[in-house]
Tab-separated table of C-alpha atoms in Angstrom:
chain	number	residue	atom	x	y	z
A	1135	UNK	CA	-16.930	-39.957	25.256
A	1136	UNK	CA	-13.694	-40.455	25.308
A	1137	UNK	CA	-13.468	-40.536	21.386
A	1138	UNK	CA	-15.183	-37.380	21.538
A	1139	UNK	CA	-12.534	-36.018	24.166
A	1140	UNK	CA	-9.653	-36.523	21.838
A	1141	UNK	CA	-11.781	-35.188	18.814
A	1142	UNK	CA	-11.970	-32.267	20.867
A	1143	UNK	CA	-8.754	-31.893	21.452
A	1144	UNK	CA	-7.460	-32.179	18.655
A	1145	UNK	CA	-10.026	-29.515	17.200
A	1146	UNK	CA	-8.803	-26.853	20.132
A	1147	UNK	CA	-5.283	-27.125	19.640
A	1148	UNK	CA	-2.845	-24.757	21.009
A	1149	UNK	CA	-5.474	-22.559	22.621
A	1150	UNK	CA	-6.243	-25.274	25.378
A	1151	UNK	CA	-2.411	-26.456	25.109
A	1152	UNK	CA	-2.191	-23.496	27.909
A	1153	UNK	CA	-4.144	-23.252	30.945
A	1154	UNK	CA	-6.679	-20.850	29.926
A	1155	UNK	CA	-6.790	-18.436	32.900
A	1156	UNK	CA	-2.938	-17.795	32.838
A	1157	UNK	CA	-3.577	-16.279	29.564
A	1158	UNK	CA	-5.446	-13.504	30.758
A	1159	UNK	CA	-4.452	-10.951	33.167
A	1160	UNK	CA	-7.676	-9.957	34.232
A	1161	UNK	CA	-11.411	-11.568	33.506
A	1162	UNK	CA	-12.509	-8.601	31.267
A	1163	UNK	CA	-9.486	-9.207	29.430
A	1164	UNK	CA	-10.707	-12.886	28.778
A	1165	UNK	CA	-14.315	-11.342	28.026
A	1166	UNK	CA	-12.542	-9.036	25.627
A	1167	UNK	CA	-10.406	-11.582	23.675
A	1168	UNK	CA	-13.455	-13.991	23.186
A	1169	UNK	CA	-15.337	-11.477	21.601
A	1170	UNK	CA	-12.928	-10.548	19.468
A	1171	UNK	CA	-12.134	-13.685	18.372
A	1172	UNK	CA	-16.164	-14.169	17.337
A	1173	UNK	CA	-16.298	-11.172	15.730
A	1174	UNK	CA	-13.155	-12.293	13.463
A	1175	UNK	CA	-14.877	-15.048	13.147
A	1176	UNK	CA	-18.531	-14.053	12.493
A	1177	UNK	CA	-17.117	-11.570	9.988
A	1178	UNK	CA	-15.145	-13.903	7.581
A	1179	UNK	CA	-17.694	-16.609	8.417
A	1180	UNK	CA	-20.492	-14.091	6.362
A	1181	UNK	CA	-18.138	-13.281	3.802
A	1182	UNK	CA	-18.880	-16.825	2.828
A	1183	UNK	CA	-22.429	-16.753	4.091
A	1184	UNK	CA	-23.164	-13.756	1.551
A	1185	UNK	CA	-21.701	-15.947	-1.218
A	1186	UNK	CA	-24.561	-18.998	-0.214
A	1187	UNK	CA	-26.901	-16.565	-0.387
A	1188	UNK	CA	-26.281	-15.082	-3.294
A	1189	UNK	CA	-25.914	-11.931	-1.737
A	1190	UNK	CA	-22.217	-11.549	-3.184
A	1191	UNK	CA	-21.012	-13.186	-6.061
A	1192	UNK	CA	-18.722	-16.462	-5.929
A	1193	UNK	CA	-15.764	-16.338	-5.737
A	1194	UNK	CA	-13.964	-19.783	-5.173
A	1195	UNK	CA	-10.834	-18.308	-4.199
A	1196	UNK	CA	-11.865	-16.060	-1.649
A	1197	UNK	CA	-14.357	-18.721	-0.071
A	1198	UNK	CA	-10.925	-20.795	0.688
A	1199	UNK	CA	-8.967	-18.364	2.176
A	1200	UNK	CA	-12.075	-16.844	4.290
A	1201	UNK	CA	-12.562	-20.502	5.076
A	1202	UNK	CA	-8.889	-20.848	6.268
A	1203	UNK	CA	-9.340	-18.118	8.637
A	1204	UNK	CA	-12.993	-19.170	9.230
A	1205	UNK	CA	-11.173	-22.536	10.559
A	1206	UNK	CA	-8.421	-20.784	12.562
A	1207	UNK	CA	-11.065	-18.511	14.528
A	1208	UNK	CA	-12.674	-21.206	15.697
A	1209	UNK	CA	-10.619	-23.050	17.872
A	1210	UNK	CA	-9.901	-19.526	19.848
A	1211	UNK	CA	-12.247	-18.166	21.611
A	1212	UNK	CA	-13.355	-20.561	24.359
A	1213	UNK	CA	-9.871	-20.329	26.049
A	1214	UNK	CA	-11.706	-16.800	26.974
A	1215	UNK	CA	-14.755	-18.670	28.896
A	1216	UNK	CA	-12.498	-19.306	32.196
A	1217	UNK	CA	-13.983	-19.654	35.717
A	1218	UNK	CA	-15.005	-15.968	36.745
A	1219	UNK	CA	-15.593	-13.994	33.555
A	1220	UNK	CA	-19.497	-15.057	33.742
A	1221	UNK	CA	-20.371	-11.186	34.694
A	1222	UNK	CA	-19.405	-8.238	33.193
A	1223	UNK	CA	-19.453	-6.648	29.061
A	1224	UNK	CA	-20.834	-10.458	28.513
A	1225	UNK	CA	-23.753	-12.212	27.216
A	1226	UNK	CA	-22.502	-15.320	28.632
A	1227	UNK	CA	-25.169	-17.378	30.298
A	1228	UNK	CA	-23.859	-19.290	33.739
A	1229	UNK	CA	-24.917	-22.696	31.894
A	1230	UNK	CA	-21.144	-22.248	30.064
A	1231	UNK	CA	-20.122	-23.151	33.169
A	1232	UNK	CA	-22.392	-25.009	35.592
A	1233	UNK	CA	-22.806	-27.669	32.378
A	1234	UNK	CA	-19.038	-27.579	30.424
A	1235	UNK	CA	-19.584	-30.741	29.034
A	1236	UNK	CA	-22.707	-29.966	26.961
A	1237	UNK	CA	-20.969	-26.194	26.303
A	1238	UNK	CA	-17.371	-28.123	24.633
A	1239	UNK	CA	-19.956	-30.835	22.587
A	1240	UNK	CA	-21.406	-27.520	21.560
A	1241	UNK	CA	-18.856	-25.646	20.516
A	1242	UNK	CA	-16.768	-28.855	19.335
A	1243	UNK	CA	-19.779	-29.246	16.993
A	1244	UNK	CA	-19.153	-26.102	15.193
A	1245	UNK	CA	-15.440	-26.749	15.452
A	1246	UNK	CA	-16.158	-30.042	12.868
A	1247	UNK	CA	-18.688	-28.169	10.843
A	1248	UNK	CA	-16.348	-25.413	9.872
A	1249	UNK	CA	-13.975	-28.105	8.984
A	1250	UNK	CA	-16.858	-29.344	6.530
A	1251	UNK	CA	-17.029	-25.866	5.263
A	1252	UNK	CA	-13.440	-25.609	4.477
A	1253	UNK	CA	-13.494	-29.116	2.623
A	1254	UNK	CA	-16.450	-27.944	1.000
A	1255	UNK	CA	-14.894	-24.387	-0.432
A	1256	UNK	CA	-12.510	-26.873	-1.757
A	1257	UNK	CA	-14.137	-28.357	-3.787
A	1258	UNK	CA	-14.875	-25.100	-5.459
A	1259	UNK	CA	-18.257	-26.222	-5.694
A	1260	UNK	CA	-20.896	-23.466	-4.315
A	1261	UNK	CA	-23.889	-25.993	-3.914
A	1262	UNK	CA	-21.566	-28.191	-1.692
A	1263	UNK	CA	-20.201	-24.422	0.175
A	1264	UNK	CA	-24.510	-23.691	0.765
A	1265	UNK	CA	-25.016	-26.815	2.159
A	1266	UNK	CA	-21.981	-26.401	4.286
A	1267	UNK	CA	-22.883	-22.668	5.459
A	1268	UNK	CA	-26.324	-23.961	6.774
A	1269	UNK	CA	-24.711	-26.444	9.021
A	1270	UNK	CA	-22.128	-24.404	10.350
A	1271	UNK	CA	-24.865	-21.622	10.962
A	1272	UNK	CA	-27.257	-24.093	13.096
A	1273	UNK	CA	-24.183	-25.062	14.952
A	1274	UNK	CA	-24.230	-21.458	16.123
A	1275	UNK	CA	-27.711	-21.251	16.751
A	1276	UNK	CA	-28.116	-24.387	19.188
A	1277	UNK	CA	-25.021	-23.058	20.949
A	1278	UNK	CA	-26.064	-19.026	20.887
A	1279	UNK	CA	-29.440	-20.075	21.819
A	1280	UNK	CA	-28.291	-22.378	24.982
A	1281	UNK	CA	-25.306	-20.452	26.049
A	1282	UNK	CA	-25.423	-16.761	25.191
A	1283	UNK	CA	-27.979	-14.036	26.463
A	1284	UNK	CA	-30.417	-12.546	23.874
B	1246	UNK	CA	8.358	0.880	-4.718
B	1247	UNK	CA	7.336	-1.790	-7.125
B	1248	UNK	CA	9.467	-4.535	-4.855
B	1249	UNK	CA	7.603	-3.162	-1.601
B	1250	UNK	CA	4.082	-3.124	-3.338
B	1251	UNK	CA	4.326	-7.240	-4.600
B	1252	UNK	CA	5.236	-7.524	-0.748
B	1253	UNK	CA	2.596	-5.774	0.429
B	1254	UNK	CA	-0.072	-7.473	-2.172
B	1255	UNK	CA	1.530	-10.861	-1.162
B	1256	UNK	CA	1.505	-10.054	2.837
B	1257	UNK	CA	-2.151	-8.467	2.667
B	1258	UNK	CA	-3.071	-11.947	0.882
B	1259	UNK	CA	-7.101	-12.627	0.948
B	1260	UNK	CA	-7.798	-9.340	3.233
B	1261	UNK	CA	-6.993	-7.029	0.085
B	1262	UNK	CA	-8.618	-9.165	-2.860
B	1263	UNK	CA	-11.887	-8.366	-1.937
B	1264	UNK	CA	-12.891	-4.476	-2.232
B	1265	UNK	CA	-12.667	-3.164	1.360
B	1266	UNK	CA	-15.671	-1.297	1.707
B	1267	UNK	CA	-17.511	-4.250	0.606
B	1268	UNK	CA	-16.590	-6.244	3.202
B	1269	UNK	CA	-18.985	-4.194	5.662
B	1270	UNK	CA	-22.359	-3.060	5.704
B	1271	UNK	CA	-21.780	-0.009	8.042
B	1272	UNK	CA	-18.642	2.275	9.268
B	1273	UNK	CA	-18.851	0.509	12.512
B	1274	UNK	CA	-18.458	-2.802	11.436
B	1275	UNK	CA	-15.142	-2.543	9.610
B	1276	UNK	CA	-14.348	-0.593	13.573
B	1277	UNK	CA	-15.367	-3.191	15.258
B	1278	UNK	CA	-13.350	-5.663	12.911
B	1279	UNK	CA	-10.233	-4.237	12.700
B	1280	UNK	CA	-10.249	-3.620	16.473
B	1281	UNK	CA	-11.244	-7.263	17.004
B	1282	UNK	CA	-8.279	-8.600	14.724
B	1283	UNK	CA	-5.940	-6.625	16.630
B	1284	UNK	CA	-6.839	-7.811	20.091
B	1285	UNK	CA	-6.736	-11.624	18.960
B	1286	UNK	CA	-3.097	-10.490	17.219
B	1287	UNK	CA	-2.148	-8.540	20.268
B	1288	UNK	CA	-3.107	-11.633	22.840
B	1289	UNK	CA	-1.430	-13.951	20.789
B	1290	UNK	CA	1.983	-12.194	20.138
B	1291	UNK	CA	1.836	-11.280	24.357
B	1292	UNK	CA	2.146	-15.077	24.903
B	1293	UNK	CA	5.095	-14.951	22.997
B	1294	UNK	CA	6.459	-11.899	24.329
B	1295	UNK	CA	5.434	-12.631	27.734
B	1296	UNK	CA	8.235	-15.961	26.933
B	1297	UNK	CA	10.852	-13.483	25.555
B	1298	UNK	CA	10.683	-11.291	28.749
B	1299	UNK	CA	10.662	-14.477	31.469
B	1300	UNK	CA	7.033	-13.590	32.445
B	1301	UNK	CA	5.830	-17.007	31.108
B	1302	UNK	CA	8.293	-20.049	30.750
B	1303	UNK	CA	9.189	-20.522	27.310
B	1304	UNK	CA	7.513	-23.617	25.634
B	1305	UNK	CA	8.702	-23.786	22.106
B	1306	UNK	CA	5.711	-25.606	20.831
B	1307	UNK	CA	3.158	-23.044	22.219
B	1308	UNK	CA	5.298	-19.978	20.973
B	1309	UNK	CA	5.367	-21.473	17.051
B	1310	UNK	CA	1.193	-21.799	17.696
B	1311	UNK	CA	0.592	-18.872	18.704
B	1312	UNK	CA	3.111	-17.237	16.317
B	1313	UNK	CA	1.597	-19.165	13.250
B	1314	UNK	CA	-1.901	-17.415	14.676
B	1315	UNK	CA	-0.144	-13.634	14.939
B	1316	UNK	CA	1.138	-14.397	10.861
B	1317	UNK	CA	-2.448	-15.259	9.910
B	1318	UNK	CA	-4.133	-11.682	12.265
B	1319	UNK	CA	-1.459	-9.512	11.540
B	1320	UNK	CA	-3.146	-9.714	7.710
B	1321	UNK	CA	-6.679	-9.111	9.090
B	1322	UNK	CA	-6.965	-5.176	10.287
B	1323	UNK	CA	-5.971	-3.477	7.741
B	1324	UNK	CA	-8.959	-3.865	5.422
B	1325	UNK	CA	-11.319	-2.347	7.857
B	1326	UNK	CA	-9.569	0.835	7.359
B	1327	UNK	CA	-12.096	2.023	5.127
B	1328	UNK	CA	-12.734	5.555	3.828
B	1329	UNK	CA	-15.833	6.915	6.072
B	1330	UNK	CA	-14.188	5.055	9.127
B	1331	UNK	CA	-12.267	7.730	11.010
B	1332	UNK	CA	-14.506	9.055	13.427
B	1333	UNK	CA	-16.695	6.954	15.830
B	1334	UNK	CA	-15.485	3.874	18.676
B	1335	UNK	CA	-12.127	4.299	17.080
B	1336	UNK	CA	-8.337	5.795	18.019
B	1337	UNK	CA	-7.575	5.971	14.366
B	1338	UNK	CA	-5.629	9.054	13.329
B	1339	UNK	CA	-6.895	10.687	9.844
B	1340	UNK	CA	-3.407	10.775	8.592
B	1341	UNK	CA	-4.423	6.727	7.850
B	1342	UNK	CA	-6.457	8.270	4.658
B	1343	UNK	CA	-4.270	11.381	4.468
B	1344	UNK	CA	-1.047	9.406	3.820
B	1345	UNK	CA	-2.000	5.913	2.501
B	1346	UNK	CA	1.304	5.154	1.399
B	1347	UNK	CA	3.327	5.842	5.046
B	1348	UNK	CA	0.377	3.881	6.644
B	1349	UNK	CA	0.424	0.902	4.102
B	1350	UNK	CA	4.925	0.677	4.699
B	1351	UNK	CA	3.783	0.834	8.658
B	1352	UNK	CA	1.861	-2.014	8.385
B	1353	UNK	CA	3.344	-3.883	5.659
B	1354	UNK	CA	7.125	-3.770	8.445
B	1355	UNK	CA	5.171	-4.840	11.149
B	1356	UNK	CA	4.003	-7.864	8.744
B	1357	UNK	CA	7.103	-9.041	7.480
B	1358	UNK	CA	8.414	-8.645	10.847
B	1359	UNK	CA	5.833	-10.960	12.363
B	1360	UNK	CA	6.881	-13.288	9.276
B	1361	UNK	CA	10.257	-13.404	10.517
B	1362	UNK	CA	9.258	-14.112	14.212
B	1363	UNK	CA	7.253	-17.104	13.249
B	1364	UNK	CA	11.095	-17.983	11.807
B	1365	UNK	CA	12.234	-17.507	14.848
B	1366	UNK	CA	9.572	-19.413	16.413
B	1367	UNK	CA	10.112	-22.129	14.331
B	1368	UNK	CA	13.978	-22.575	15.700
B	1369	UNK	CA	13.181	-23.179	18.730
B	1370	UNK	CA	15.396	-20.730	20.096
B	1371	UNK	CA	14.913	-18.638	22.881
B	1372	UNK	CA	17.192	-15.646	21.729
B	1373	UNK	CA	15.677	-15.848	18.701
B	1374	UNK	CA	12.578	-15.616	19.505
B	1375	UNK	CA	13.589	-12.610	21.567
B	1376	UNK	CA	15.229	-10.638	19.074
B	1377	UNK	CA	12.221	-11.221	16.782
B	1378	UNK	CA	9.956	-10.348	19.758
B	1379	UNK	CA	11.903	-6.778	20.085
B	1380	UNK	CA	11.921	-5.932	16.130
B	1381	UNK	CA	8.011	-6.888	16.080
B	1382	UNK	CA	7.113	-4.836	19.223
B	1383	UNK	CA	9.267	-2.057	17.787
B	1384	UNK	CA	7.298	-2.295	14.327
B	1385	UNK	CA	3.816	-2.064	16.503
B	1386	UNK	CA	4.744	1.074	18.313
B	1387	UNK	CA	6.214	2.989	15.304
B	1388	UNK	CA	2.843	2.486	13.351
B	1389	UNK	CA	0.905	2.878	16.950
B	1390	UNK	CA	3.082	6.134	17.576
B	1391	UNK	CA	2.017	7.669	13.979
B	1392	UNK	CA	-1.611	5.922	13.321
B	1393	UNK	CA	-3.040	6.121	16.766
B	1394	UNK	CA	-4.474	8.998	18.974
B	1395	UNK	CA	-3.339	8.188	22.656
């Protein structure tokens, strides 16, 4: 646990360097800036996506640099999930917070599969990138499926 | 002109090597993009500006974060400003597609001035950061002023 702590840590960076809720003014501005952040991500996260599934063509270059921002995204927007933003423009399910341990494994999981997917778009290789895009999209399945409302 | 395009090309990095419009299956996608990127960039450069103005205390580690974070947004918006994407969930002002070239110097200042305040991030100085902090805001609400309806 305590391993995984530290992993975690390390994988959130500057956005839990602050305590969350003094970054927001309000909760709907917490609500707001999370779902921003996914959308970012979500977005640059398909570019790639589109590329494993042969629905673009490869480009090696561009997987990188959507990878780089793919990587950046991802340690954002769970400074937005503080106490009291559970209701609202949200699809957040109360489980975020009634079990926070389970949500941070979750979202530490894709945190560490999104590094894989960066080390894999540099290798330049796209059978290594596919691989890499399926993991990163069951990472947010299992946590879209516990933790956000259909 | 030539000078100020290589800068733009260089500051617009990833977000311009792709063709825009193929970046997004529908008009409201690239809206709901761009207006995503800029609320991530917006929180992010408020943590720094809420240092500058005394709102937050200043904690030069957390400022260079957060500025490294406004560089890598501030690159983001501007290629969901696609043709087709005026009308709809969106403040844009047509005179984005009537006057590319005003609209691309707008963006391209506030940018390099972004650039500069992760410089002045990086000193670790308060008045720095300050100064920076003024010339960015100043850079937001010119292109804001001109680009967006009220």
């Amino acid at each position: 646990m305590k391993r995984l702590a530290l992993v975690t840590v390390a994988a959130a960076g500057l956005a839990t360097a602050l305590p969350a809720a003094a970054q927001f003014q309000k909760p709907e501005d917490a609500i707001k800036y999370r779902k921003a952040a996914m959308t970012v991500m979500a977005n640059h996260f398909g570019r790639i996506a589109a590329m494993a599934n042969g629905k673009a063509p490869f480009d090696a270059t561009a997987a990188q640099g959507n990878a780089d921002i793919v990587v950046m995204m991802s340690k954002l927007p769970f400074a937005g999930f503080v106490e009291g933003t559970a209701s609202g423009e949200t699809k957040a399910k109360p489980e975020i917070w009634s079990e926070p341990d389970k949500f941070k494994n979750a979202t530490t999981r894709m945190q560490d599969e999104v590094v894989k997917l960066n080390a894999a778009a540099r290798t330049g290789s796209l059978d290594q990138i596919k691989i890499a895009v399926g993991d990163v999209g069951k990472s947010c399945k299992a946590c879209h499926d516990n933790y956000r409302k259909e």
